[in-house]
């Protein structure tokens, strides 16, 4: 049910900006966001310094229908479980490349959804993770 947005700030070989992971082609798509996107995303967080100082911020959003068509309202529980599993895998990957990491759901949902350009009901932000040295 998850989509992945990636805020690149300090990654060698990639231009800073907001990207989206495209699973079927295993690529990232540059969303051509304004230069102020990092500051806008940080402003939605209850811990903006995590985003401001990260090299990369992963933001996971959920498309509810991908779970609720089969599981009904219980699908919302599964969305959050899935986000936790993805976050744990990010912790393992960060350890492998010797980076610091912190995941969080401490953000203003409406503000982050609006900043990402998603509507917030059927497609909404659920979790984020920051990585850096």
CSV table of N, CA and C in Angstrom, one decimal:
chain,number,residue,atom,x,y,z
A,1,UNK,N,0.8,-1.2,0.0
A,1,UNK,CA,0.0,0.0,0.0
A,1,UNK,C,0.8,1.3,0.0
A,2,UNK,N,2.2,1.1,0.2
A,2,UNK,CA,3.0,2.3,0.4
A,2,UNK,C,3.6,2.9,-0.9
A,3,UNK,N,3.7,4.2,-0.9
A,3,UNK,CA,4.5,4.9,-1.9
A,3,UNK,C,5.7,5.5,-1.1
A,4,UNK,N,6.8,5.8,-1.8
A,4,UNK,CA,8.0,6.3,-1.2
A,4,UNK,C,8.4,7.6,-1.9
A,5,UNK,N,8.4,8.7,-1.1
A,5,UNK,CA,8.9,10.0,-1.5
A,5,UNK,C,10.3,10.1,-0.9
A,6,UNK,N,11.3,10.7,-1.6
A,6,UNK,CA,12.6,10.8,-1.1
A,6,UNK,C,13.1,12.2,-1.2
A,7,UNK,N,13.4,12.8,-0.1
A,7,UNK,CA,13.9,14.2,-0.1
A,7,UNK,C,15.5,14.1,-0.1
A,8,UNK,N,16.1,14.4,-1.2
A,8,UNK,CA,17.6,14.3,-1.3
A,8,UNK,C,18.1,15.7,-0.9
A,9,UNK,N,19.1,15.7,0.0
A,9,UNK,CA,19.7,17.0,0.3
A,9,UNK,C,21.2,17.0,0.2
A,10,UNK,N,21.8,15.9,0.6
A,10,UNK,CA,23.3,15.8,0.5
A,10,UNK,C,23.7,14.4,0.2
A,11,UNK,N,23.5,14.1,-1.1
A,11,UNK,CA,23.9,12.7,-1.6
A,11,UNK,C,24.7,12.9,-2.9
A,12,UNK,N,25.9,12.4,-2.8
A,12,UNK,CA,26.8,12.5,-3.9
A,12,UNK,C,26.2,11.8,-5.2
A,13,UNK,N,26.2,12.5,-6.3
A,13,UNK,CA,25.7,12.0,-7.5
A,13,UNK,C,24.2,12.2,-7.8
A,14,UNK,N,23.5,12.9,-6.8
A,14,UNK,CA,22.1,13.2,-7.0
A,14,UNK,C,21.9,14.7,-6.7
A,15,UNK,N,21.1,15.3,-7.6
A,15,UNK,CA,20.7,16.7,-7.3
A,15,UNK,C,19.8,16.8,-6.1
A,16,UNK,N,19.9,17.8,-5.3
A,16,UNK,CA,19.0,17.9,-4.2
A,16,UNK,C,17.6,18.1,-4.8
A,17,UNK,N,16.6,17.6,-4.1
A,17,UNK,CA,15.2,17.7,-4.5
A,17,UNK,C,14.3,16.6,-4.0
A,18,UNK,N,13.1,16.7,-4.4
A,18,UNK,CA,12.1,15.7,-4.0
A,18,UNK,C,11.9,14.7,-5.1
A,19,UNK,N,12.0,13.4,-4.8
A,19,UNK,CA,11.9,12.3,-5.7
A,19,UNK,C,10.8,11.4,-5.3
A,20,UNK,N,10.4,10.5,-6.2
A,20,UNK,CA,9.4,9.5,-5.9
A,20,UNK,C,10.0,8.2,-6.4
A,21,UNK,N,9.9,7.1,-5.6
A,21,UNK,CA,10.4,5.8,-6.0
A,21,UNK,C,9.3,5.2,-6.9
A,22,UNK,N,9.7,4.7,-8.1
A,22,UNK,CA,8.7,4.1,-9.0
A,22,UNK,C,9.1,2.6,-9.0
A,23,UNK,N,8.3,1.8,-8.3
A,23,UNK,CA,8.6,0.4,-8.0
A,23,UNK,C,8.7,-0.5,-9.3
A,24,UNK,N,7.7,-0.4,-10.2
A,24,UNK,CA,7.7,-1.3,-11.3
A,24,UNK,C,9.0,-1.2,-12.2
A,25,UNK,N,9.6,0.0,-12.3
A,25,UNK,CA,10.8,0.2,-13.0
A,25,UNK,C,12.0,0.3,-12.1
A,26,UNK,N,11.8,0.3,-10.8
A,26,UNK,CA,12.9,0.3,-9.8
A,26,UNK,C,13.8,1.6,-10.1
A,27,UNK,N,13.2,2.7,-10.2
A,27,UNK,CA,13.9,4.0,-10.5
A,27,UNK,C,13.3,5.1,-9.6
A,28,UNK,N,14.0,6.2,-9.5
A,28,UNK,CA,13.5,7.3,-8.8
A,28,UNK,C,13.2,8.4,-9.9
A,29,UNK,N,12.1,9.1,-9.6
A,29,UNK,CA,11.6,10.1,-10.5
A,29,UNK,C,11.7,11.5,-9.8
A,30,UNK,N,12.5,12.4,-10.4
A,30,UNK,CA,12.6,13.8,-9.9
A,30,UNK,C,11.3,14.5,-10.0
A,31,UNK,N,10.7,14.9,-9.0
A,31,UNK,CA,9.4,15.6,-9.0
A,31,UNK,C,9.5,17.1,-9.3
A,32,UNK,N,10.7,17.6,-9.6
A,32,UNK,CA,10.9,19.0,-9.9
A,32,UNK,C,10.2,20.0,-8.9
A,33,UNK,N,10.4,19.7,-7.7
A,33,UNK,CA,9.9,20.5,-6.6
A,33,UNK,C,10.6,21.8,-6.5
A,34,UNK,N,10.0,22.8,-5.9
A,34,UNK,CA,10.7,24.1,-5.7
A,34,UNK,C,11.9,23.9,-4.7
A,35,UNK,N,12.9,24.9,-4.8
A,35,UNK,CA,14.0,24.8,-3.9
A,35,UNK,C,13.7,24.9,-2.5
A,36,UNK,N,12.5,25.4,-2.1
A,36,UNK,CA,12.1,25.5,-0.7
A,36,UNK,C,11.5,24.2,-0.2
A,37,UNK,N,11.4,23.2,-1.0
A,37,UNK,CA,10.7,21.9,-0.5
A,37,UNK,C,11.3,21.4,0.8
A,38,UNK,N,12.6,21.3,0.9
A,38,UNK,CA,13.2,20.8,2.1
A,38,UNK,C,12.7,21.5,3.4
A,39,UNK,N,12.7,22.9,3.3
A,39,UNK,CA,12.3,23.7,4.4
A,39,UNK,C,10.8,23.5,4.6
A,40,UNK,N,10.0,23.3,3.6
A,40,UNK,CA,8.6,23.1,3.7
A,40,UNK,C,8.3,21.8,4.4
A,41,UNK,N,9.0,20.7,4.0
A,41,UNK,CA,8.8,19.4,4.7
A,41,UNK,C,9.3,19.5,6.1
A,42,UNK,N,10.4,20.1,6.4
A,42,UNK,CA,10.9,20.2,7.8
A,42,UNK,C,9.9,21.0,8.6
A,43,UNK,N,9.2,22.0,8.1
A,43,UNK,CA,8.3,22.7,8.9
A,43,UNK,C,7.0,21.9,9.3
A,44,UNK,N,6.8,20.8,8.6
A,44,UNK,CA,5.6,20.0,9.0
A,44,UNK,C,6.0,19.0,10.1
A,45,UNK,N,7.2,18.9,10.5
A,45,UNK,CA,7.7,18.0,11.5
A,45,UNK,C,7.7,18.6,12.9
A,46,UNK,N,7.5,17.7,13.9
A,46,UNK,CA,7.6,18.2,15.3
A,46,UNK,C,9.1,18.2,15.7
A,47,UNK,N,10.0,17.6,14.8
A,47,UNK,CA,11.4,17.7,15.0
A,47,UNK,C,12.1,18.1,13.7
A,48,UNK,N,11.9,19.4,13.4
A,48,UNK,CA,12.4,19.8,12.1
A,48,UNK,C,13.9,19.7,11.9
A,49,UNK,N,14.6,19.7,13.0
A,49,UNK,CA,16.1,19.6,12.9
A,49,UNK,C,16.5,18.3,12.3
A,50,UNK,N,15.7,17.2,12.5
A,50,UNK,CA,16.1,15.9,11.9
A,50,UNK,C,16.1,16.0,10.4
A,51,UNK,N,15.1,16.6,9.8
A,51,UNK,CA,15.0,16.8,8.4
A,51,UNK,C,16.0,17.8,7.9
A,52,UNK,N,16.2,18.9,8.6
A,52,UNK,CA,17.1,19.9,8.1
A,52,UNK,C,18.5,19.4,8.0
A,53,UNK,N,18.9,18.5,8.9
A,53,UNK,CA,20.3,18.1,8.9
A,53,UNK,C,20.5,16.7,8.2
A,54,UNK,N,19.5,16.1,7.7
A,54,UNK,CA,19.6,14.8,7.1
A,54,UNK,C,20.3,14.9,5.7
A,55,UNK,N,20.8,13.8,5.3
A,55,UNK,CA,21.3,13.7,3.9
A,55,UNK,C,20.1,13.3,3.0
A,56,UNK,N,19.3,12.4,3.6
A,56,UNK,CA,18.1,11.9,2.9
A,56,UNK,C,17.0,11.7,3.8
A,57,UNK,N,15.8,12.1,3.4
A,57,UNK,CA,14.6,11.8,4.2
A,57,UNK,C,13.6,11.0,3.3
A,58,UNK,N,13.3,9.8,3.9
A,58,UNK,CA,12.3,9.0,3.2
A,58,UNK,C,10.9,9.3,3.8
A,59,UNK,N,9.9,9.5,3.0
A,59,UNK,CA,8.6,9.7,3.5
A,59,UNK,C,7.7,8.6,2.8
A,60,UNK,N,7.0,7.8,3.7
A,60,UNK,CA,6.1,6.8,3.2
A,60,UNK,C,4.7,7.3,3.3
A,61,UNK,N,4.0,7.2,2.2
A,61,UNK,CA,2.6,7.5,2.1
A,61,UNK,C,1.8,6.2,1.8
A,62,UNK,N,0.6,6.2,2.2
A,62,UNK,CA,-0.2,5.0,1.9
A,62,UNK,C,-1.4,5.3,1.0
A,63,UNK,N,-1.7,4.4,0.1
A,63,UNK,CA,-2.9,4.5,-0.8
A,63,UNK,C,-3.8,3.5,-0.1
A,64,UNK,N,-4.8,3.9,0.6
A,64,UNK,CA,-5.6,3.1,1.5
A,64,UNK,C,-6.3,1.9,0.7
A,65,UNK,N,-6.8,2.2,-0.5
A,65,UNK,CA,-7.5,1.2,-1.2
A,65,UNK,C,-6.7,-0.1,-1.4
A,66,UNK,N,-5.4,0.1,-1.5
A,66,UNK,CA,-4.6,-1.1,-1.8
A,66,UNK,C,-4.6,-2.1,-0.6
A,67,UNK,N,-5.1,-1.7,0.5
A,67,UNK,CA,-5.3,-2.6,1.7
A,67,UNK,C,-6.8,-2.8,2.0
A,68,UNK,N,-7.6,-1.7,1.9
A,68,UNK,CA,-8.9,-1.8,2.4
A,68,UNK,C,-9.9,-2.6,1.4
A,69,UNK,N,-9.5,-2.7,0.2
A,69,UNK,CA,-10.4,-3.4,-0.8
A,69,UNK,C,-10.5,-4.9,-0.3
A,70,UNK,N,-9.4,-5.4,0.3
A,70,UNK,CA,-9.5,-6.8,0.7
A,70,UNK,C,-9.8,-7.0,2.2
A,71,UNK,N,-9.3,-6.1,3.1
A,71,UNK,CA,-9.4,-6.2,4.5
A,71,UNK,C,-10.4,-5.3,5.2
A,72,UNK,N,-11.0,-4.5,4.4
A,72,UNK,CA,-11.9,-3.5,5.0
A,72,UNK,C,-11.2,-2.5,5.9
A,73,UNK,N,-11.9,-2.1,7.0
A,73,UNK,CA,-11.2,-1.1,7.9
A,73,UNK,C,-10.0,-1.7,8.6
A,74,UNK,N,-9.9,-3.0,8.7
A,74,UNK,CA,-8.7,-3.6,9.3
A,74,UNK,C,-7.5,-3.3,8.5
A,75,UNK,N,-7.7,-3.0,7.2
A,75,UNK,CA,-6.5,-2.6,6.3
A,75,UNK,C,-5.7,-1.4,6.8
A,76,UNK,N,-6.4,-0.5,7.5
A,76,UNK,CA,-5.6,0.6,8.1
A,76,UNK,C,-4.6,0.2,9.1
A,77,UNK,N,-4.9,-0.8,9.9
A,77,UNK,CA,-3.9,-1.4,10.8
A,77,UNK,C,-2.7,-2.0,10.0
A,78,UNK,N,-3.0,-2.7,9.0
A,78,UNK,CA,-2.0,-3.3,8.2
A,78,UNK,C,-1.1,-2.3,7.5
A,79,UNK,N,-1.7,-1.2,7.1
A,79,UNK,CA,-0.9,-0.1,6.5
A,79,UNK,C,0.2,0.3,7.5
A,80,UNK,N,-0.1,0.6,8.7
A,80,UNK,CA,0.8,1.0,9.7
A,80,UNK,C,1.8,-0.1,10.1
A,81,UNK,N,1.4,-1.3,10.1
A,81,UNK,CA,2.3,-2.4,10.3
A,81,UNK,C,3.4,-2.5,9.2
A,82,UNK,N,2.9,-2.3,8.0
A,82,UNK,CA,3.7,-2.4,6.8
A,82,UNK,C,4.8,-1.2,6.9
A,83,UNK,N,4.3,0.0,7.3
A,83,UNK,CA,5.2,1.1,7.4
A,83,UNK,C,6.3,0.8,8.4
A,84,UNK,N,5.9,0.2,9.5
A,84,UNK,CA,6.9,-0.2,10.5
A,84,UNK,C,8.0,-1.2,10.0
A,85,UNK,N,7.5,-2.2,9.2
A,85,UNK,CA,8.4,-3.1,8.6
A,85,UNK,C,9.4,-2.4,7.6
A,86,UNK,N,8.9,-1.5,6.8
A,86,UNK,CA,9.7,-0.8,5.9
A,86,UNK,C,10.8,0.1,6.7
A,87,UNK,N,10.3,0.7,7.7
A,87,UNK,CA,11.2,1.5,8.6
A,87,UNK,C,12.3,0.6,9.2
A,88,UNK,N,12.0,-0.5,9.7
A,88,UNK,CA,13.0,-1.4,10.2
A,88,UNK,C,14.0,-1.8,9.2
A,89,UNK,N,13.6,-2.1,8.0
A,89,UNK,CA,14.5,-2.4,6.9
A,89,UNK,C,15.4,-1.2,6.6
A,90,UNK,N,14.9,0.0,6.7
A,90,UNK,CA,15.8,1.2,6.5
A,90,UNK,C,16.8,1.2,7.6
A,91,UNK,N,16.5,0.9,8.9
A,91,UNK,CA,17.4,0.8,10.0
A,91,UNK,C,18.6,-0.2,9.6
A,92,UNK,N,18.2,-1.3,9.1
A,92,UNK,CA,19.2,-2.3,8.8
A,92,UNK,C,20.1,-1.8,7.6
A,93,UNK,N,19.5,-1.2,6.6
A,93,UNK,CA,20.3,-0.7,5.5
A,93,UNK,C,21.3,0.5,6.0
A,94,UNK,N,20.8,1.3,6.9
A,94,UNK,CA,21.6,2.4,7.4
A,94,UNK,C,22.8,1.9,8.2
A,95,UNK,N,22.5,0.8,9.0
A,95,UNK,CA,23.6,0.2,9.7
A,95,UNK,C,24.7,-0.3,8.8
A,96,UNK,N,24.2,-0.9,7.7
A,96,UNK,CA,25.2,-1.5,6.7
A,96,UNK,C,26.1,-0.5,6.1
A,97,UNK,N,25.6,0.8,5.9
A,97,UNK,CA,26.4,1.8,5.3
A,97,UNK,C,27.0,2.8,6.3
A,98,UNK,N,26.8,2.4,7.6
A,98,UNK,CA,27.4,3.2,8.7
A,98,UNK,C,26.8,4.6,8.8
A,99,UNK,N,25.5,4.7,8.7
A,99,UNK,CA,24.8,6.0,8.7
A,99,UNK,C,24.0,6.1,10.0
A,100,UNK,N,23.7,7.3,10.5
A,100,UNK,CA,22.7,7.4,11.5
A,100,UNK,C,21.3,7.5,10.9
A,101,UNK,N,20.4,7.1,11.7
A,101,UNK,CA,19.0,7.0,11.3
A,101,UNK,C,18.0,7.3,12.4
A,102,UNK,N,16.9,7.9,12.0
A,102,UNK,CA,15.8,8.1,13.0
A,102,UNK,C,14.5,8.1,12.2
A,103,UNK,N,13.6,7.2,12.6
A,103,UNK,CA,12.2,7.2,12.0
A,103,UNK,C,11.3,7.9,12.9
A,104,UNK,N,10.2,8.4,12.4
A,104,UNK,CA,9.2,9.2,13.2
A,104,UNK,C,7.9,9.3,12.5
A,105,UNK,N,6.9,9.4,13.3
A,105,UNK,CA,5.6,9.8,12.7
A,105,UNK,C,5.1,11.1,13.4
A,106,UNK,N,6.1,11.9,13.9
A,106,UNK,CA,5.8,13.1,14.6
A,106,UNK,C,5.8,14.3,13.6
A,107,UNK,N,4.7,14.3,12.8
A,107,UNK,CA,4.5,15.4,11.8
A,107,UNK,C,3.1,15.8,11.8
A,108,UNK,N,2.8,17.0,11.3
A,108,UNK,CA,1.4,17.4,11.1
A,108,UNK,C,0.9,16.8,9.8
A,109,UNK,N,0.0,15.9,9.9
A,109,UNK,CA,-0.5,15.1,8.8
A,109,UNK,C,-1.0,16.0,7.7
A,110,UNK,N,-1.9,16.9,8.0
A,110,UNK,CA,-2.5,17.8,7.0
A,110,UNK,C,-1.4,18.6,6.2
A,111,UNK,N,-0.5,19.1,7.0
A,111,UNK,CA,0.6,20.0,6.4
A,111,UNK,C,1.5,19.1,5.5
A,112,UNK,N,1.9,18.0,6.0
A,112,UNK,CA,2.8,17.1,5.1
A,112,UNK,C,2.1,16.6,3.9
A,113,UNK,N,0.8,16.2,4.0
A,113,UNK,CA,0.1,15.8,2.9
A,113,UNK,C,0.0,16.9,1.8
A,114,UNK,N,-0.4,18.1,2.3
A,114,UNK,CA,-0.5,19.3,1.4
A,114,UNK,C,0.8,19.6,0.7
A,115,UNK,N,1.9,19.5,1.5
A,115,UNK,CA,3.3,19.8,1.0
A,115,UNK,C,3.7,18.8,-0.1
A,116,UNK,N,3.3,17.5,0.1
A,116,UNK,CA,3.6,16.5,-0.9
A,116,UNK,C,2.6,16.5,-2.1
A,117,UNK,N,1.5,17.3,-2.0
A,117,UNK,CA,0.6,17.3,-3.1
A,117,UNK,C,-0.3,16.1,-3.1
A,118,UNK,N,-0.6,15.5,-2.0
A,118,UNK,CA,-1.5,14.4,-1.9
A,118,UNK,C,-2.7,14.8,-1.1
A,119,UNK,N,-3.9,14.1,-1.3
A,119,UNK,CA,-5.1,14.7,-0.8
A,119,UNK,C,-5.4,14.4,0.7
A,120,UNK,N,-4.8,13.4,1.3
A,120,UNK,CA,-4.9,13.2,2.7
A,120,UNK,C,-5.9,12.3,3.2
A,121,UNK,N,-6.8,11.8,2.4
A,121,UNK,CA,-7.9,10.8,2.8
A,121,UNK,C,-7.6,9.4,2.3
A,122,UNK,N,-7.6,9.3,1.0
A,122,UNK,CA,-7.3,8.0,0.4
A,122,UNK,C,-5.8,7.8,0.1
A,123,UNK,N,-5.1,8.9,0.1
A,123,UNK,CA,-3.6,8.8,0.0
A,123,UNK,C,-3.0,9.8,1.0
A,124,UNK,N,-2.3,9.3,2.0
A,124,UNK,CA,-1.8,10.1,3.1
A,124,UNK,C,-0.5,9.6,3.6
A,125,UNK,N,0.3,10.6,4.3
A,125,UNK,CA,1.6,10.3,4.9
A,125,UNK,C,1.4,9.4,6.1
A,126,UNK,N,2.3,8.5,6.3
A,126,UNK,CA,2.2,7.6,7.5
A,126,UNK,C,3.5,7.6,8.3
A,127,UNK,N,4.6,7.8,7.7
A,127,UNK,CA,5.9,7.5,8.4
A,127,UNK,C,7.0,8.2,7.7
A,128,UNK,N,8.1,8.6,8.4
A,128,UNK,CA,9.3,9.1,7.7
A,128,UNK,C,10.5,8.6,8.4
A,129,UNK,N,11.6,8.6,7.6
A,129,UNK,CA,12.9,8.2,8.2
A,129,UNK,C,14.0,9.1,7.6
A,130,UNK,N,14.9,9.6,8.5
A,130,UNK,CA,16.0,10.4,8.1
A,130,UNK,C,17.3,9.7,8.2
A,131,UNK,N,18.2,9.9,7.3
A,131,UNK,CA,19.5,9.2,7.3
A,131,UNK,C,20.6,10.3,7.1
A,132,UNK,N,21.7,10.1,7.7
A,132,UNK,CA,22.8,11.0,7.5
A,132,UNK,C,24.0,10.5,8.3
A,133,UNK,N,25.1,11.3,8.2
A,133,UNK,CA,26.3,11.0,8.9
A,133,UNK,C,26.5,12.0,10.0
